[in-house]
PDB file of C-alpha atoms in Angstrom:
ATOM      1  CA  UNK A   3     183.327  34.636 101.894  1.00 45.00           C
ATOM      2  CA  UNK A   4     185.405  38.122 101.158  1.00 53.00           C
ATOM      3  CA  UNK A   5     185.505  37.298  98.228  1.00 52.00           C
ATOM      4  CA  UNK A   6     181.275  37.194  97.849  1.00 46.00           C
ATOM      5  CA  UNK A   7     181.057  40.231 100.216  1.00 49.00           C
ATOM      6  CA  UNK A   8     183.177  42.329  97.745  1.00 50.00           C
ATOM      7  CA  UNK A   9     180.781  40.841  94.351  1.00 39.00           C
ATOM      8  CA  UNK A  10     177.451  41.923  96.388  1.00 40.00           C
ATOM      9  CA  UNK A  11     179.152  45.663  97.160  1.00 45.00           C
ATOM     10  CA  UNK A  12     180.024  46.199  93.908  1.00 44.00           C
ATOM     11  CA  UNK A  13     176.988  44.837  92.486  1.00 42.00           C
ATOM     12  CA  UNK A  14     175.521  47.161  94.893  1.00 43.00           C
ATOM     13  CA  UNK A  15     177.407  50.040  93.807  1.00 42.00           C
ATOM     14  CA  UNK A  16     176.427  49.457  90.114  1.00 42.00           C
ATOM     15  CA  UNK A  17     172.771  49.085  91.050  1.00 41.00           C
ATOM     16  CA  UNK A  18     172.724  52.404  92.806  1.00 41.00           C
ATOM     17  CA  UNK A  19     174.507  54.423  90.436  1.00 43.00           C
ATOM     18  CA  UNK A  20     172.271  52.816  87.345  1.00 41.00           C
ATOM     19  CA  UNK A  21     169.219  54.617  89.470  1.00 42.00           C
ATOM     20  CA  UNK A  22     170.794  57.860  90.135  1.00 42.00           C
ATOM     21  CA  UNK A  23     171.293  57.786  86.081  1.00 43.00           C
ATOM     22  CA  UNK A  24     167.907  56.841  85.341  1.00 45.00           C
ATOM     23  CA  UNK A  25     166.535  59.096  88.280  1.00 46.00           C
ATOM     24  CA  UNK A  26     168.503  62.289  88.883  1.00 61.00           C
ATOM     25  CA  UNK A  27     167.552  64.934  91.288  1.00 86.00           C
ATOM     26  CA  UNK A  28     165.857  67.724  90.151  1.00 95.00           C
ATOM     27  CA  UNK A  29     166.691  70.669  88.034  1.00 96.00           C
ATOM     28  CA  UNK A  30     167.261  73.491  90.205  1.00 97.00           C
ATOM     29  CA  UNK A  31     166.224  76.688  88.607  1.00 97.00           C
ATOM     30  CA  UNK A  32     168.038  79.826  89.576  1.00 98.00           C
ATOM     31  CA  UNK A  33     165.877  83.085  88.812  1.00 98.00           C
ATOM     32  CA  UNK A  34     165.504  86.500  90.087  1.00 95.00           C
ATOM     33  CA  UNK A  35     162.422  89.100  90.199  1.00 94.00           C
ATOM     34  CA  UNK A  36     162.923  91.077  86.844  1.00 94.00           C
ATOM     35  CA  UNK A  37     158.861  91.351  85.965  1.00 95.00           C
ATOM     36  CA  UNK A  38     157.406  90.573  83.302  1.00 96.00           C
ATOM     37  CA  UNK A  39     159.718  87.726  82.789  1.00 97.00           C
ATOM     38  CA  UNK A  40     160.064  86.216  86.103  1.00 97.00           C
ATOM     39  CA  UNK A  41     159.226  86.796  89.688  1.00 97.00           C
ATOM     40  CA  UNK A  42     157.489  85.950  92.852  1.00 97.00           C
ATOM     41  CA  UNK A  43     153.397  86.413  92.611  1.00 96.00           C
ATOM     42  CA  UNK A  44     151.190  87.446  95.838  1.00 94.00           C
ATOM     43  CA  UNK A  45     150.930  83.368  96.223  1.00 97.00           C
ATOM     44  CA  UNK A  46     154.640  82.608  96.730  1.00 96.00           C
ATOM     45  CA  UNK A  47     154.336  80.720  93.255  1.00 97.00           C
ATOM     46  CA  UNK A  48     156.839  81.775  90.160  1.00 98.00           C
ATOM     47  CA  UNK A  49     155.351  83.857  87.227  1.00 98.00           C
ATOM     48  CA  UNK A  50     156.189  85.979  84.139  1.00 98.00           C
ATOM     49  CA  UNK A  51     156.073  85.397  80.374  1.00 97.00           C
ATOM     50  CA  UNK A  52     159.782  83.767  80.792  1.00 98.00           C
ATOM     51  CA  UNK A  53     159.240  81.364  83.875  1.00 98.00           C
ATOM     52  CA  UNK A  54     155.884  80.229  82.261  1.00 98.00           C
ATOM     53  CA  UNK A  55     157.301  79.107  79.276  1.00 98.00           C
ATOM     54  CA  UNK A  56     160.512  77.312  80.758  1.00 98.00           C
ATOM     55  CA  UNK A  57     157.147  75.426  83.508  1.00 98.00           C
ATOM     56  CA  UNK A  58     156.052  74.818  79.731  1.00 98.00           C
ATOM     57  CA  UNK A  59     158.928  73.131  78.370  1.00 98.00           C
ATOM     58  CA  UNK A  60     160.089  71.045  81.918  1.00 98.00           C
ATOM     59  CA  UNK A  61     156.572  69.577  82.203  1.00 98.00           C
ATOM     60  CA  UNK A  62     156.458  68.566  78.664  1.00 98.00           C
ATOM     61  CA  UNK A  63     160.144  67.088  78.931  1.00 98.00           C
ATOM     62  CA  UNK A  64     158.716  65.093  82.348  1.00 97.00           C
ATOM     63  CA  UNK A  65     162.420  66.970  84.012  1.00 98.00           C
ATOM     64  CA  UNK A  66     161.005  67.502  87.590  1.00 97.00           C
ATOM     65  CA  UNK A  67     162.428  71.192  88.745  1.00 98.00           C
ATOM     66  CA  UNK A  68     163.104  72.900  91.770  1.00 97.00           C
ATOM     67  CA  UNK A  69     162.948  76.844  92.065  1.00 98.00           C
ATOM     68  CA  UNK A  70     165.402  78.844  93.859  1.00 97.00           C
ATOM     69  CA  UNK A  71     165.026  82.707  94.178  1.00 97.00           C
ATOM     70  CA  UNK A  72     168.967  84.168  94.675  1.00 95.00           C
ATOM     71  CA  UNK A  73     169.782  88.047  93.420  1.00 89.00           C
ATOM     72  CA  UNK A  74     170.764  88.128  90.047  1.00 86.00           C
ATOM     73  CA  UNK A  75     174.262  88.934  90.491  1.00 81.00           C
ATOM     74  CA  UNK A  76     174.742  85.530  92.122  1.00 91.00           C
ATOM     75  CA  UNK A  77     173.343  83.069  89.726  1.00 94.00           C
ATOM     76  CA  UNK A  78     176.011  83.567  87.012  1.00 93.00           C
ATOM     77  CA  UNK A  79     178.192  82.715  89.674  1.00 93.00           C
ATOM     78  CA  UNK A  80     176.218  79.615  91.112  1.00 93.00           C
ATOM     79  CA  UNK A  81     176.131  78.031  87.541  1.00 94.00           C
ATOM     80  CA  UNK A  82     179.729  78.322  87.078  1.00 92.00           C
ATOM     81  CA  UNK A  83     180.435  76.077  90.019  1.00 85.00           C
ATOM     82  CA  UNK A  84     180.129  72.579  88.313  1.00 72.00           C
ATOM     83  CA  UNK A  85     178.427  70.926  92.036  1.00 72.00           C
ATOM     84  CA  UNK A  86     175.030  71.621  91.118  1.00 81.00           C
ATOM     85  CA  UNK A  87     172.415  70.714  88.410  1.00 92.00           C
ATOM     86  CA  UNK A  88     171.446  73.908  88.070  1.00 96.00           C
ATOM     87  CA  UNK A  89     169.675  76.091  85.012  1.00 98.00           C
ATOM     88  CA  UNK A  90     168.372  79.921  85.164  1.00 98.00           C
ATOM     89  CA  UNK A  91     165.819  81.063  82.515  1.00 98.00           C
ATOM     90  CA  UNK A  92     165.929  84.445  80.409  1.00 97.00           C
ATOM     91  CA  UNK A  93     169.391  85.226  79.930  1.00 96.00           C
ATOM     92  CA  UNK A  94     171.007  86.443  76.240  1.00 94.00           C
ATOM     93  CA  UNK A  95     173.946  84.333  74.825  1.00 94.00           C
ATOM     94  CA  UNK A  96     177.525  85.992  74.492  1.00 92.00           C
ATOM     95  CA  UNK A  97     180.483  84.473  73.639  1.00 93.00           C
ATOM     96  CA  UNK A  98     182.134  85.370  76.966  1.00 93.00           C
ATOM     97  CA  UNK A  99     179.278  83.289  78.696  1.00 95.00           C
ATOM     98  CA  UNK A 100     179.056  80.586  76.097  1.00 96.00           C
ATOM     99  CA  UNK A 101     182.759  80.137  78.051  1.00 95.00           C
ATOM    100  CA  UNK A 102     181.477  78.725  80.984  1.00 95.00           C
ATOM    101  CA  UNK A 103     177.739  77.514  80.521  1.00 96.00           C
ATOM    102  CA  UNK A 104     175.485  75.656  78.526  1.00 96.00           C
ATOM    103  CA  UNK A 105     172.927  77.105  76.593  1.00 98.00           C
ATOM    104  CA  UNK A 106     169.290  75.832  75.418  1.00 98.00           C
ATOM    105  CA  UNK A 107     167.911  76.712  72.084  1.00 98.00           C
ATOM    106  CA  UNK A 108     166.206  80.416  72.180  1.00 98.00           C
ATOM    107  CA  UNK A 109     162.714  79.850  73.919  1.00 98.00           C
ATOM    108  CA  UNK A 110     161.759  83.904  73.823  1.00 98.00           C
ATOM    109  CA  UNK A 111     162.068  86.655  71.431  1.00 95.00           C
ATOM    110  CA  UNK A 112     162.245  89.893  72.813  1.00 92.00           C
ATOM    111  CA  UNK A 113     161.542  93.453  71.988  1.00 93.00           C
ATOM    112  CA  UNK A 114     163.626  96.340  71.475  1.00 93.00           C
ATOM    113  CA  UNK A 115     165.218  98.449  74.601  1.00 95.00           C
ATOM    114  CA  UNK A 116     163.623 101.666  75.518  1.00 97.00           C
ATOM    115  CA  UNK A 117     164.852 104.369  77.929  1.00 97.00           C
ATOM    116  CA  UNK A 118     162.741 105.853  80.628  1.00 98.00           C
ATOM    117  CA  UNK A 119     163.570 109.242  81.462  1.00 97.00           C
ATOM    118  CA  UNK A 120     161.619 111.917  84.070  1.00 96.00           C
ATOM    119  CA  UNK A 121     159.086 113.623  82.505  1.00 96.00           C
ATOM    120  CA  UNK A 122     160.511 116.643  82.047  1.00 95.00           C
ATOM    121  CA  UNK A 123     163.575 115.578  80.286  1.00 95.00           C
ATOM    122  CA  UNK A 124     163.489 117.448  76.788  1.00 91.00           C
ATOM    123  CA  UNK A 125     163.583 114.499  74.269  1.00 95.00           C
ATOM    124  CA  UNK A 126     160.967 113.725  72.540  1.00 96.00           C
ATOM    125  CA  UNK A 127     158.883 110.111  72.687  1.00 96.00           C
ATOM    126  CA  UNK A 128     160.213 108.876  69.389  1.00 98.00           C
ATOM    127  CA  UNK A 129     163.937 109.489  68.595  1.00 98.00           C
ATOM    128  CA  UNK A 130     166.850 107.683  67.771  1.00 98.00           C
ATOM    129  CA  UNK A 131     169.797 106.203  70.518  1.00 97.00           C
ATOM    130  CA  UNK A 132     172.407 108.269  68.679  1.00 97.00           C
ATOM    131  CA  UNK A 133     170.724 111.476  69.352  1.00 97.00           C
ATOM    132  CA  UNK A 134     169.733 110.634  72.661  1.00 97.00           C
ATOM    133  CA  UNK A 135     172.786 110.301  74.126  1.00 96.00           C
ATOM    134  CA  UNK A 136     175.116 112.552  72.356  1.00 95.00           C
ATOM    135  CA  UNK A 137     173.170 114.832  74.716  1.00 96.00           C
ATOM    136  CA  UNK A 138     176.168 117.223  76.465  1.00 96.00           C
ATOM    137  CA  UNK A 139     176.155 115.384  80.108  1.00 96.00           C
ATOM    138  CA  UNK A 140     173.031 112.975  79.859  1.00 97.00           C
ATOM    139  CA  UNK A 141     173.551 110.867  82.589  1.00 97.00           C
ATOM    140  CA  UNK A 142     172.958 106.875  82.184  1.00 97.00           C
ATOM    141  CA  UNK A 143     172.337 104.250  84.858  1.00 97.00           C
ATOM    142  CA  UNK A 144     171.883 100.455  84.108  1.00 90.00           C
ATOM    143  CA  UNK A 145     172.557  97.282  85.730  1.00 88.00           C
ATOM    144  CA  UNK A 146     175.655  95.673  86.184  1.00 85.00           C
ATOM    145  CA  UNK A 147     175.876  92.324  83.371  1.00 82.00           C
ATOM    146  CA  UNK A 148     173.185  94.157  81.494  1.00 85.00           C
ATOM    147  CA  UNK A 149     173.539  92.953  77.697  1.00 86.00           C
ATOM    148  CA  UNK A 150     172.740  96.125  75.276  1.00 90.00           C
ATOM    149  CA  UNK A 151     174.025  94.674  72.176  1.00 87.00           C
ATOM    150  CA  UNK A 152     177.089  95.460  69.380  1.00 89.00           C
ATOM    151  CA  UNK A 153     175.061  98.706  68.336  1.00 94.00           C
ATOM    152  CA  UNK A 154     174.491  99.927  71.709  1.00 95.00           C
ATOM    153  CA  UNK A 155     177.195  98.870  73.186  1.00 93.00           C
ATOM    154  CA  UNK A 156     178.914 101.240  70.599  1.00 95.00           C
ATOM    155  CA  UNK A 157     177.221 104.107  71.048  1.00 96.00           C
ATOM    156  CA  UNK A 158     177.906 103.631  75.127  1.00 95.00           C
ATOM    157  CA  UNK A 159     181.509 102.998  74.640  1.00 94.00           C
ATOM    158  CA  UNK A 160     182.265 106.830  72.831  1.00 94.00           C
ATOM    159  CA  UNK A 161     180.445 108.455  75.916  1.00 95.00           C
ATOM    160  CA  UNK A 162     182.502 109.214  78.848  1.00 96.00           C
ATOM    161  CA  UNK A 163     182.928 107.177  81.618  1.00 94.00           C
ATOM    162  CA  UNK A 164     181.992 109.291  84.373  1.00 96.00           C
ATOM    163  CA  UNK A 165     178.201 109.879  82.611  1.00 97.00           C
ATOM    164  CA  UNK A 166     177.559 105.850  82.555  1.00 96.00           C
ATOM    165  CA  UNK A 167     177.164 104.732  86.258  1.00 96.00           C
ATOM    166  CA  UNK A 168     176.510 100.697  86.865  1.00 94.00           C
ATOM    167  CA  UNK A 169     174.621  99.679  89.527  1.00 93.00           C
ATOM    168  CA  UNK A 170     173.513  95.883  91.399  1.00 89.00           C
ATOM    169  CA  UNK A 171     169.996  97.816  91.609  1.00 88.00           C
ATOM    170  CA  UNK A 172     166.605  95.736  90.090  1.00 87.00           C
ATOM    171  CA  UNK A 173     164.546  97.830  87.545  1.00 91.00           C
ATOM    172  CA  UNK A 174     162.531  99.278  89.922  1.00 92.00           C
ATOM    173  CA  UNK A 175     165.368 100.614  91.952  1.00 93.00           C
ATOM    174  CA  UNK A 176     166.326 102.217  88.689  1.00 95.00           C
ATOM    175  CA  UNK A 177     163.536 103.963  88.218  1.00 95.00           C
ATOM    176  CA  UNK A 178     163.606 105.986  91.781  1.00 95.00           C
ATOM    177  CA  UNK A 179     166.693 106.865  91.396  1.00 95.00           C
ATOM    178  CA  UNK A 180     165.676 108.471  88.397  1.00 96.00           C
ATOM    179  CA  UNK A 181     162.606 109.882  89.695  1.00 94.00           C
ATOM    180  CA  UNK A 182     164.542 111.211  92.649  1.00 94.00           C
ATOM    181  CA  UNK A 183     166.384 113.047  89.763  1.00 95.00           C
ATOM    182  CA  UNK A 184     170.022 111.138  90.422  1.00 96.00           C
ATOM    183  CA  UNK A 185     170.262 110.365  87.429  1.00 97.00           C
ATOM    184  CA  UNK A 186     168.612 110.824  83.624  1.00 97.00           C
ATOM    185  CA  UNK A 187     167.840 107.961  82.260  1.00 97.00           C
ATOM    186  CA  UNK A 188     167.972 104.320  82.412  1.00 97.00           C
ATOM    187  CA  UNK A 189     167.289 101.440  79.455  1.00 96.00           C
ATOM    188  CA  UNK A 190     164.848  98.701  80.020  1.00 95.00           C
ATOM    189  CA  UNK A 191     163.128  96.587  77.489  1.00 94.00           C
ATOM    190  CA  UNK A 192     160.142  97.526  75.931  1.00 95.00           C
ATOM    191  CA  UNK A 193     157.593  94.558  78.093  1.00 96.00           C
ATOM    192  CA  UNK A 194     159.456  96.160  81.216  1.00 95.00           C
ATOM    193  CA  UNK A 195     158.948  99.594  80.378  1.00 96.00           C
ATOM    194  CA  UNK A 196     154.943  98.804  79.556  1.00 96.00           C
ATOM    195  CA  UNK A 197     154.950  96.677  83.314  1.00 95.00           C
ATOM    196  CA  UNK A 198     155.938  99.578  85.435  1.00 96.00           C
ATOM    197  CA  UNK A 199     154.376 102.337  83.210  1.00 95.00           C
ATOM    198  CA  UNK A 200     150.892 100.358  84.470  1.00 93.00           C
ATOM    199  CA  UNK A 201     152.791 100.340  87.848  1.00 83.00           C
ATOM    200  CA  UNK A 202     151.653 104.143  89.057  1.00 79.00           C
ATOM    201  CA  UNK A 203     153.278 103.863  92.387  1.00 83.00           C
ATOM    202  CA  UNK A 204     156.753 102.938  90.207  1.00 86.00           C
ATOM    203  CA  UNK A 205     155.778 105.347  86.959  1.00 93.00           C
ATOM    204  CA  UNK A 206     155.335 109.023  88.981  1.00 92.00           C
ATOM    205  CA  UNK A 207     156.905 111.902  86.613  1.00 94.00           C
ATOM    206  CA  UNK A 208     158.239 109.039  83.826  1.00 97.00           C
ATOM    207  CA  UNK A 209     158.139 108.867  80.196  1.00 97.00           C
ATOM    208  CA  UNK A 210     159.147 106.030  77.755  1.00 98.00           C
ATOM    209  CA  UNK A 211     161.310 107.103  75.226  1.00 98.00           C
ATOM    210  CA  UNK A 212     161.678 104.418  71.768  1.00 97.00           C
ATOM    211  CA  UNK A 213     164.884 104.292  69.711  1.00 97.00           C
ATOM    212  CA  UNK A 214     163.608 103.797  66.267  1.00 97.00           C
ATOM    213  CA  UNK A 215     167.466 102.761  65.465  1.00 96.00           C
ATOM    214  CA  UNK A 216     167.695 100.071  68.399  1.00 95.00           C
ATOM    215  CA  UNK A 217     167.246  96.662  66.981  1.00 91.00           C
ATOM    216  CA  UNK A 218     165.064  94.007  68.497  1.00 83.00           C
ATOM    217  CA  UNK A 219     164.447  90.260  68.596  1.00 75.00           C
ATOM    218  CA  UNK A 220     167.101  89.476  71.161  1.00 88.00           C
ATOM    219  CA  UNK A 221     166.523  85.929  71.872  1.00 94.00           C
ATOM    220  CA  UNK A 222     167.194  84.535  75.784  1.00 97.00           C
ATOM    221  CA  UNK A 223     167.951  81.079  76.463  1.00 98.00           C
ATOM    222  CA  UNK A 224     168.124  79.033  79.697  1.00 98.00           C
ATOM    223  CA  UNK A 225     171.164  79.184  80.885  1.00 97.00           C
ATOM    224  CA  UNK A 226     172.955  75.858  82.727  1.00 97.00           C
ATOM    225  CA  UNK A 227     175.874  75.067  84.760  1.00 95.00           C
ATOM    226  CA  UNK A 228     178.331  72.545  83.032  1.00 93.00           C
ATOM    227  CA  UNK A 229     177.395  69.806  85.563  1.00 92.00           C
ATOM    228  CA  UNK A 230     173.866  69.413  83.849  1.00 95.00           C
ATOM    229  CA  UNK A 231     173.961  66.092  82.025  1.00 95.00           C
ATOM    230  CA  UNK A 232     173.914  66.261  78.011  1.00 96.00           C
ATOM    231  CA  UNK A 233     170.620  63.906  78.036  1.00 97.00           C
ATOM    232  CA  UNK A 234     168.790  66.635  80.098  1.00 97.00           C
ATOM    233  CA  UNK A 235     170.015  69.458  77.471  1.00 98.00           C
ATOM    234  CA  UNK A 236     169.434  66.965  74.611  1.00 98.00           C
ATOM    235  CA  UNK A 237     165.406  66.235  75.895  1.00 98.00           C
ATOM    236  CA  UNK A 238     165.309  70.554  76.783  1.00 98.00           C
ATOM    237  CA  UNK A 239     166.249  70.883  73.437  1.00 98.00           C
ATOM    238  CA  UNK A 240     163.501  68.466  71.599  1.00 98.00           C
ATOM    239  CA  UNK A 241     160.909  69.748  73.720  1.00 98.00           C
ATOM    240  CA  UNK A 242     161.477  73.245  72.327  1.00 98.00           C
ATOM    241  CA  UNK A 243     161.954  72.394  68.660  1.00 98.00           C
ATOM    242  CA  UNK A 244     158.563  70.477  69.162  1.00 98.00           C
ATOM    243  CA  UNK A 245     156.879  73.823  70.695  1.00 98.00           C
ATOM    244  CA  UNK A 246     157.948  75.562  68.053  1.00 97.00           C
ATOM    245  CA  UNK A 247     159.796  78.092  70.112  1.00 97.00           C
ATOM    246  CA  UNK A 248     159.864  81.261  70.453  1.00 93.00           C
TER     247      UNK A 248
END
C-alpha cells in the first residue's frame, strides 16, 4: 500500500510540474516613466512608442504579461535576482550588462542625443558635442546608468569630474534643475527632447541643442533576468524577426 501511495505522489509530482512547463506564470514586465517610450497614461494603462511595441510582440507570441511600475534604478537590480520571470523593455546592450541578463533581438531604433540647455546659454542650435563641451566650466547633469556611447563617453571622460554631476532624477527633474539655473545642460534623446519641448509647463526658458557629430541608431532591447526560460526568449525572438523589427 506504501508502496502505491509513493507511485501516485510521484506521478503527481510529474503531472504538476509538466503543467507549470506548459503553463508558466506570467512575464512580469519591469518599466519606469521615461516618456515617449514608456509610462503611465491618465487611464492607469502603460503607453509610449517602447511599451507599445513590446504589447505588440507579447500578444503576437500568446506570452501573457504582467506590468510592474518600480523606479528605474531598481529594475537592473530586480532582474539580476534569478527568483523572478521578469523582463524590462527599452534598455541599450553593453557588455557589462550582457554579464548578468538576457537580451532580445533590437525591437527599436533610436535617434541621436541632444542637449537641452536654458535659453540663454550662448551656443548655438546646431553645433557639434566637441565644441559644446570644451566650454571653460559648462556644467553637465545626467542620470545615473545613462548609456551615451564610445564617442560620448570620450568626450565626457577628458572633462573634469567636478563639471559632470550624476543624479537618480527622471528627465523631467532634469530639466528644472536646469531651468532653476543649477546646472547647464543635460542630454536627452532627440523623441524626449521633442516630448517635453511640446510640454510648456516642463519647456519654460529651454532650447534644444543637436550634435551634428553624435551618432544615432542606438538600438534597445528587452532586457530579462536569467531565470526567464530559453523557450520564452526563443518565441520573443521569432516574433520579432517575423515583425520585421525595428
Amino acid at each position: 500500500m506504501s508502496h502505491l501511495k509513493s507511485v501516485v505522489a510521484k506521478i503527481a509530482i510529474l503531472i504538476i510540474s509538466i503543467n507549470s512547463y506548459a503553463s508558466p506564470g506570467p512575464l512580469y514586465l519591469y518599466y519606469y516613466d521615461r516618456p515617449p517610450f514608456h509610462f503611465t497614461a491618465s487611464d492607469g494603462s502603460v503607453a509610449g512608442s517602447v511599451a507599445n511595441i513590446t504589447k505588440d510582440i507579447l500578444n503576437k507570441a500568446s506570452i501573457p504579461y504582467v506590468w510592474k511600475q518600480v523606479p528605474a534604478v531598481r529594475i537592473l537590480n530586480i532582474l539580476r535576482q534569478d527568483g523572478d520571470n521578469s523582463c524590462s523593455p527599452g534598455w541599450y546592450k553593453t557588455s557589462e550588462r550582457e554579464r548578468f541578463y538576457n537580451f532580445s533581438l533590437p525591437i527599436y531604433e533610436g535617434k541621436p542625443l541632444v542637449a537641452v540647455t536654458r535659453a540663454d546659454f550662448r551656443v548655438p542650435e546646431v553645433t557639434t558635442a566637441v565644441k559644446i563641451f570644451s566650454i571653460p566650466g559648462v556644467n553637465i547633469v545626467y542620470k545615473k546608468g545613462m548609456v551615451t556611447g564610445g564617442y560620448l563617453d570620450g568626450i565626457l571622460s577628458k572633462i573634469p569630474t567636478n563639471q559632470i554631476h550624476i543624479v537618480t532624477l527622471e528627465e523631467a527633474g532634469k530639466l528644472k534643475m536646469i531651468q532653476a539655473g543649477h546646472f547647464d545642460l543635460t542630454l536627452l534623446t532627440a523623441e524626449e527632447a521633442d516630448y517635453y519641448k511640446n510640454n510648456s509647463e516642463l519647456f519654460v526658458n529651454l532650447k534644444i541643442i543637436k550634435m551634428t557629430d553624435v551618432p544615432g541608431g542606438d538600438k534597445r532591447f528587452i532586457l530579462c533576468n536569467k531565470a526567464v526560460p530559453a523557450v520564452i526568449m526563443e518565441k520573443i525572438n521569432a516574433t520579432i524577426k517575423r515583425l520585421k523589427l525595428p
